[in-house]
PDB file of C-alpha atoms in Angstrom:
ATOM      1  CA  LYS A 744      15.894  39.254   4.357  1.00 64.00           C
ATOM      2  CA  ARG A 745      17.639  36.846   2.161  1.00 67.00           C
ATOM      3  CA  VAL A 746      16.186  33.580   3.851  1.00 69.00           C
ATOM      4  CA  GLY A 747      12.468  35.700   3.513  1.00 72.00           C
ATOM      5  CA  MET A 748      13.268  35.765  -0.115  1.00 74.00           C
ATOM      6  CA  MET A 749      14.400  32.086  -0.385  1.00 74.00           C
ATOM      7  CA  ARG A 750      11.435  30.824   1.612  1.00 78.00           C
ATOM      8  CA  ARG A 751       8.832  32.684  -0.548  1.00 80.00           C
ATOM      9  CA  ALA A 752      10.652  31.260  -3.942  1.00 75.00           C
ATOM     10  CA  ILE A 753      10.145  27.743  -2.788  1.00 79.00           C
ATOM     11  CA  PHE A 754       6.888  28.354  -1.576  1.00 74.00           C
ATOM     12  CA  ILE A 755       5.966  29.879  -5.290  1.00 78.00           C
ATOM     13  CA  PHE A 756       7.752  27.083  -6.808  1.00 74.00           C
ATOM     14  CA  VAL A 757       5.566  24.357  -4.831  1.00 72.00           C
ATOM     15  CA  TYR A 758       2.406  26.230  -5.342  1.00 69.00           C
ATOM     16  CA  CYS A 759       2.916  26.230  -8.786  1.00 65.00           C
ATOM     17  CA  LEU A 760       3.740  22.201  -8.980  1.00 62.00           C
ATOM     18  CA  THR A 761       0.683  21.490  -7.109  1.00 60.00           C
ATOM     19  CA  VAL A 762      -1.654  23.991  -8.595  1.00 60.00           C
ATOM     20  CA  LEU A 763      -0.627  23.860 -12.036  1.00 59.00           C
ATOM     21  CA  GLY A 764       1.031  20.386 -12.528  1.00 55.00           C
ATOM     22  CA  GLY A 765      -1.900  18.364 -10.953  1.00 51.00           C
ATOM     23  CA  VAL A 766       0.185  16.438  -8.276  1.00 48.00           C
ATOM     24  CA  GLU A 767      -1.939  14.295  -6.155  1.00 55.00           C
ATOM     25  CA  GLY A 768       0.528  12.469  -4.410  1.00 59.00           C
ATOM     26  CA  GLN A 769       1.852  10.569  -7.202  1.00 58.00           C
ATOM     27  CA  ALA A 770       2.342  11.237 -11.070  1.00 64.00           C
ATOM     28  CA  ASP A 771       0.402   9.745 -13.510  1.00 69.00           C
ATOM     29  CA  GLY A 772       1.819   6.430 -14.614  1.00 65.00           C
ATOM     30  CA  TRP A 773       3.269   5.814 -11.431  1.00 72.00           C
ATOM     31  CA  LYS A 774       0.119   4.868  -9.247  1.00 81.00           C
ATOM     32  CA  MET A 775      -0.719   1.229  -8.592  1.00 80.00           C
ATOM     33  CA  THR A 776      -3.926   1.788 -10.369  1.00 82.00           C
ATOM     34  CA  ASP A 777      -2.139   3.277 -13.492  1.00 85.00           C
ATOM     35  CA  ARG A 778       0.038  -0.042 -13.550  1.00 90.00           C
ATOM     36  CA  PHE A 779      -1.461  -3.030 -12.324  1.00 94.00           C
ATOM     37  CA  HIS A 780      -4.978  -4.615 -12.174  1.00 95.00           C
ATOM     38  CA  GLY A 781      -6.059  -6.943  -9.628  1.00 96.00           C
ATOM     39  CA  PHE A 782      -8.818  -9.452  -8.911  1.00 97.00           C
ATOM     40  CA  ARG A 783     -10.445 -12.199  -6.844  1.00 97.00           C
ATOM     41  CA  TYR A 784     -11.936 -14.965  -8.712  1.00 97.00           C
ATOM     42  CA  SER A 785     -14.210 -18.208  -8.229  1.00 96.00           C
ATOM     43  CA  ILE A 786     -14.526 -21.150 -10.777  1.00 97.00           C
ATOM     44  CA  PRO A 787     -17.432 -23.394 -10.219  1.00 95.00           C
ATOM     45  CA  THR A 788     -14.795 -26.460 -10.951  1.00 92.00           C
ATOM     46  CA  SER A 789     -11.912 -28.116  -9.898  1.00 89.00           C
ATOM     47  CA  SER A 790      -9.672 -30.441 -11.634  1.00 87.00           C
ATOM     48  CA  ALA A 791      -6.040 -31.776 -11.334  1.00 80.00           C
ATOM     49  CA  THR A 792      -4.877 -29.801 -14.334  1.00 91.00           C
ATOM     50  CA  LEU A 793      -6.652 -26.404 -13.370  1.00 94.00           C
ATOM     51  CA  HIS A 794      -3.913 -24.916 -11.264  1.00 92.00           C
ATOM     52  CA  SER A 795      -1.420 -25.742 -14.077  1.00 94.00           C
ATOM     53  CA  THR A 796      -3.668 -24.039 -16.301  1.00 96.00           C
ATOM     54  CA  LEU A 797      -3.934 -21.053 -14.090  1.00 96.00           C
ATOM     55  CA  LEU A 798      -0.296 -20.815 -13.647  1.00 96.00           C
ATOM     56  CA  ALA A 799       0.449 -20.940 -17.140  1.00 97.00           C
ATOM     57  CA  LEU A 800      -1.765 -18.046 -17.954  1.00 97.00           C
ATOM     58  CA  ALA A 801      -0.064 -16.121 -14.949  1.00 96.00           C
ATOM     59  CA  GLN A 802       3.620 -16.858 -16.155  1.00 96.00           C
ATOM     60  CA  SER A 803       2.419 -15.946 -19.914  1.00 97.00           C
ATOM     61  CA  SER A 804       0.976 -12.803 -18.666  1.00 96.00           C
ATOM     62  CA  SER A 805       3.693 -11.523 -15.880  1.00 95.00           C
ATOM     63  CA  CYS A 806       1.036 -11.912 -13.513  1.00 96.00           C
ATOM     64  CA  PHE A 807       0.975 -13.253  -9.686  1.00 94.00           C
ATOM     65  CA  GLY A 808      -1.093 -14.580  -7.049  1.00 96.00           C
ATOM     66  CA  TRP A 809      -2.541 -17.698  -6.163  1.00 97.00           C
ATOM     67  CA  SER A 810      -4.846 -20.324  -6.328  1.00 96.00           C
ATOM     68  CA  GLN A 811      -6.589 -23.167  -4.153  1.00 96.00           C
ATOM     69  CA  THR A 812      -8.429 -26.057  -5.129  1.00 92.00           C
ATOM     70  CA  SER A 813     -11.233 -27.876  -2.875  1.00 88.00           C
ATOM     71  CA  SER A 814     -13.626 -30.587  -3.974  1.00 84.00           C
ATOM     72  CA  SER A 815     -16.029 -28.166  -5.732  1.00 88.00           C
ATOM     73  CA  SER A 816     -14.299 -25.276  -6.919  1.00 94.00           C
ATOM     74  CA  THR A 817     -10.946 -23.123  -7.547  1.00 96.00           C
ATOM     75  CA  VAL A 818     -10.398 -19.646  -5.911  1.00 96.00           C
ATOM     76  CA  GLY A 819      -7.752 -17.288  -5.747  1.00 96.00           C
ATOM     77  CA  GLU A 820      -6.276 -13.831  -7.001  1.00 97.00           C
ATOM     78  CA  TYR A 821      -4.237 -12.339  -9.777  1.00 97.00           C
ATOM     79  CA  ARG A 822      -2.318  -9.325  -9.908  1.00 95.00           C
ATOM     80  CA  CYS A 823      -1.285  -8.369 -13.482  1.00 96.00           C
ATOM     81  CA  PRO A 824      -0.196  -5.432 -15.477  1.00 96.00           C
ATOM     82  CA  LYS A 825      -2.579  -3.043 -16.278  1.00 95.00           C
ATOM     83  CA  SER A 826      -2.093  -3.781 -20.083  1.00 95.00           C
ATOM     84  CA  VAL A 827      -2.986  -7.774 -19.737  1.00 96.00           C
ATOM     85  CA  GLY A 828      -5.026  -7.614 -16.511  1.00 96.00           C
ATOM     86  CA  LEU A 829      -8.437  -7.288 -18.374  1.00 97.00           C
ATOM     87  CA  THR A 830      -7.568  -9.846 -20.825  1.00 97.00           C
ATOM     88  CA  VAL A 831      -6.575 -12.352 -18.104  1.00 98.00           C
ATOM     89  CA  GLN A 832      -9.872 -11.405 -16.270  1.00 98.00           C
ATOM     90  CA  LYS A 833     -11.688 -12.068 -19.429  1.00 98.00           C
ATOM     91  CA  THR A 834     -10.160 -15.306 -19.975  1.00 97.00           C
ATOM     92  CA  LEU A 835     -11.098 -16.580 -16.461  1.00 98.00           C
ATOM     93  CA  GLU A 836     -14.591 -15.367 -17.440  1.00 98.00           C
ATOM     94  CA  ASP A 837     -15.192 -16.742 -20.768  1.00 97.00           C
ATOM     95  CA  GLU A 838     -13.030 -20.018 -20.603  1.00 96.00           C
ATOM     96  CA  HIS A 839     -13.695 -20.982 -16.672  1.00 96.00           C
ATOM     97  CA  SER A 840     -17.040 -19.235 -16.059  1.00 96.00           C
ATOM     98  CA  ALA A 841     -15.360 -17.649 -13.034  1.00 97.00           C
ATOM     99  CA  VAL A 842     -17.223 -14.946 -10.964  1.00 97.00           C
ATOM    100  CA  ILE A 843     -14.766 -11.976 -10.630  1.00 97.00           C
ATOM    101  CA  LYS A 844     -14.375  -9.125  -7.819  1.00 97.00           C
ATOM    102  CA  VAL A 845     -12.031  -6.588  -9.135  1.00 97.00           C
ATOM    103  CA  TYR A 846     -10.012  -4.507  -6.746  1.00 95.00           C
ATOM    104  CA  GLU A 847     -10.253  -0.837  -7.253  1.00 93.00           C
ATOM    105  CA  ASP A 848      -6.774  -0.555  -5.543  1.00 92.00           C
ATOM    106  CA  THR A 849      -5.449  -3.562  -7.479  1.00 91.00           C
ATOM    107  CA  LYS A 850      -4.054  -4.923  -4.269  1.00 91.00           C
ATOM    108  CA  ILE A 851      -4.475  -8.371  -3.687  1.00 92.00           C
ATOM    109  CA  LYS A 852      -4.234  -9.936  -0.179  1.00 90.00           C
ATOM    110  CA  LEU A 853      -2.032 -12.467  -0.178  1.00 90.00           C
ATOM    111  CA  HIS A 854       1.290 -11.692  -1.818  1.00 86.00           C
ATOM    112  CA  PHE A 855       3.996 -14.176  -3.211  1.00 90.00           C
ATOM    113  CA  SER A 856       6.873 -13.877  -5.648  1.00 86.00           C
ATOM    114  CA  ARG A 857       5.545 -16.375  -7.996  1.00 90.00           C
ATOM    115  CA  PHE A 858       1.962 -17.746  -8.720  1.00 95.00           C
ATOM    116  CA  LYS A 859       1.159 -20.018  -5.991  1.00 95.00           C
ATOM    117  CA  GLU A 860      -1.181 -23.249  -5.255  1.00 94.00           C
ATOM    118  CA  LEU A 861      -2.331 -23.056  -1.643  1.00 95.00           C
ATOM    119  CA  ASP A 862      -3.057 -26.178   0.647  1.00 93.00           C
ATOM    120  CA  GLU A 863      -6.712 -27.045   0.729  1.00 91.00           C
ATOM    121  CA  LYS A 864      -6.835 -26.724   4.251  1.00 91.00           C
ATOM    122  CA  ARG A 865      -5.498 -22.980   4.187  1.00 92.00           C
ATOM    123  CA  ILE A 866      -8.486 -20.389   4.825  1.00 90.00           C
ATOM    124  CA  THR A 867      -8.525 -18.057   2.482  1.00 91.00           C
ATOM    125  CA  CYS A 868     -12.301 -16.636   2.494  1.00 90.00           C
ATOM    126  CA  PHE A 869     -13.363 -13.150   2.425  1.00 91.00           C
ATOM    127  CA  LYS A 870     -15.879 -10.778   3.965  1.00 90.00           C
ATOM    128  CA  ASP A 871     -17.729 -10.389   0.454  1.00 91.00           C
ATOM    129  CA  GLU A 872     -18.174 -12.661  -2.716  1.00 92.00           C
ATOM    130  CA  PRO A 873     -16.733 -14.933  -4.329  1.00 92.00           C
ATOM    131  CA  HIS A 874     -15.555 -16.972  -1.684  1.00 90.00           C
ATOM    132  CA  LYS A 875     -17.112 -15.854   1.112  1.00 90.00           C
ATOM    133  CA  CYS A 876     -16.659 -17.030   4.574  1.00 87.00           C
ATOM    134  CA  GLY A 877     -19.369 -18.543   6.062  1.00 78.00           C
ATOM    135  CA  GLY A 878     -20.858 -21.827   7.960  1.00 57.00           C
ATOM    136  CA  LYS A 879     -18.509 -24.227   9.888  1.00 47.00           C
ATOM    137  CA  GLU A 880     -15.162 -25.273   9.248  1.00 47.00           C
ATOM    138  CA  LYS A 881     -14.590 -29.418   9.521  1.00 45.00           C
ATOM    139  CA  GLY A 882     -13.276 -28.791  13.217  1.00 47.00           C
ATOM    140  CA  GLY A 883     -17.111 -27.261  14.166  1.00 43.00           C
ATOM    141  CA  LYS A 884     -15.036 -23.813  14.784  1.00 48.00           C
ATOM    142  CA  GLU A 885     -16.781 -20.832  12.758  1.00 48.00           C
ATOM    143  CA  GLU A 886     -15.090 -20.231   9.645  1.00 50.00           C
ATOM    144  CA  LYS A 887     -13.125 -16.636   9.894  1.00 50.00           C
ATOM    145  CA  GLU A 888     -11.763 -14.404   7.240  1.00 50.00           C
ATOM    146  CA  GLU A 889      -7.842 -15.096   7.325  1.00 50.00           C
ATOM    147  CA  LEU A 890      -7.272 -11.931   4.702  1.00 46.00           C
TER     148      LEU A 890
END
């Protein structure tokens, strides 16, 4: 009898938390989408100093991610605190004419502990724009998505 009452009390407690508290897996403010802003970018230019500029922007905004420079463009990803993510995104769009794809789940594909410059030879293309896979690699092999 006592065990039955305890089970019923636990059931009522959990029910109240779920229904009245609006529990959906994680409390508001703790979900990744509440805390981060993640996106991919493609900048239609490349220069020797662009990675340094992107790195400085990441460091000053507490973001992490990566960039990769080719002969014609610079691509990469940022994941930033929600409070500054849109500002970083807008800076890339306004100052560097970046094409942006925002990740609704905020998750970037390559995670590093700091903002990293990737070697040009590493395949980093995606299934969709910006930086969509396509065409042939230098070795004649079909370019395939790594990420």
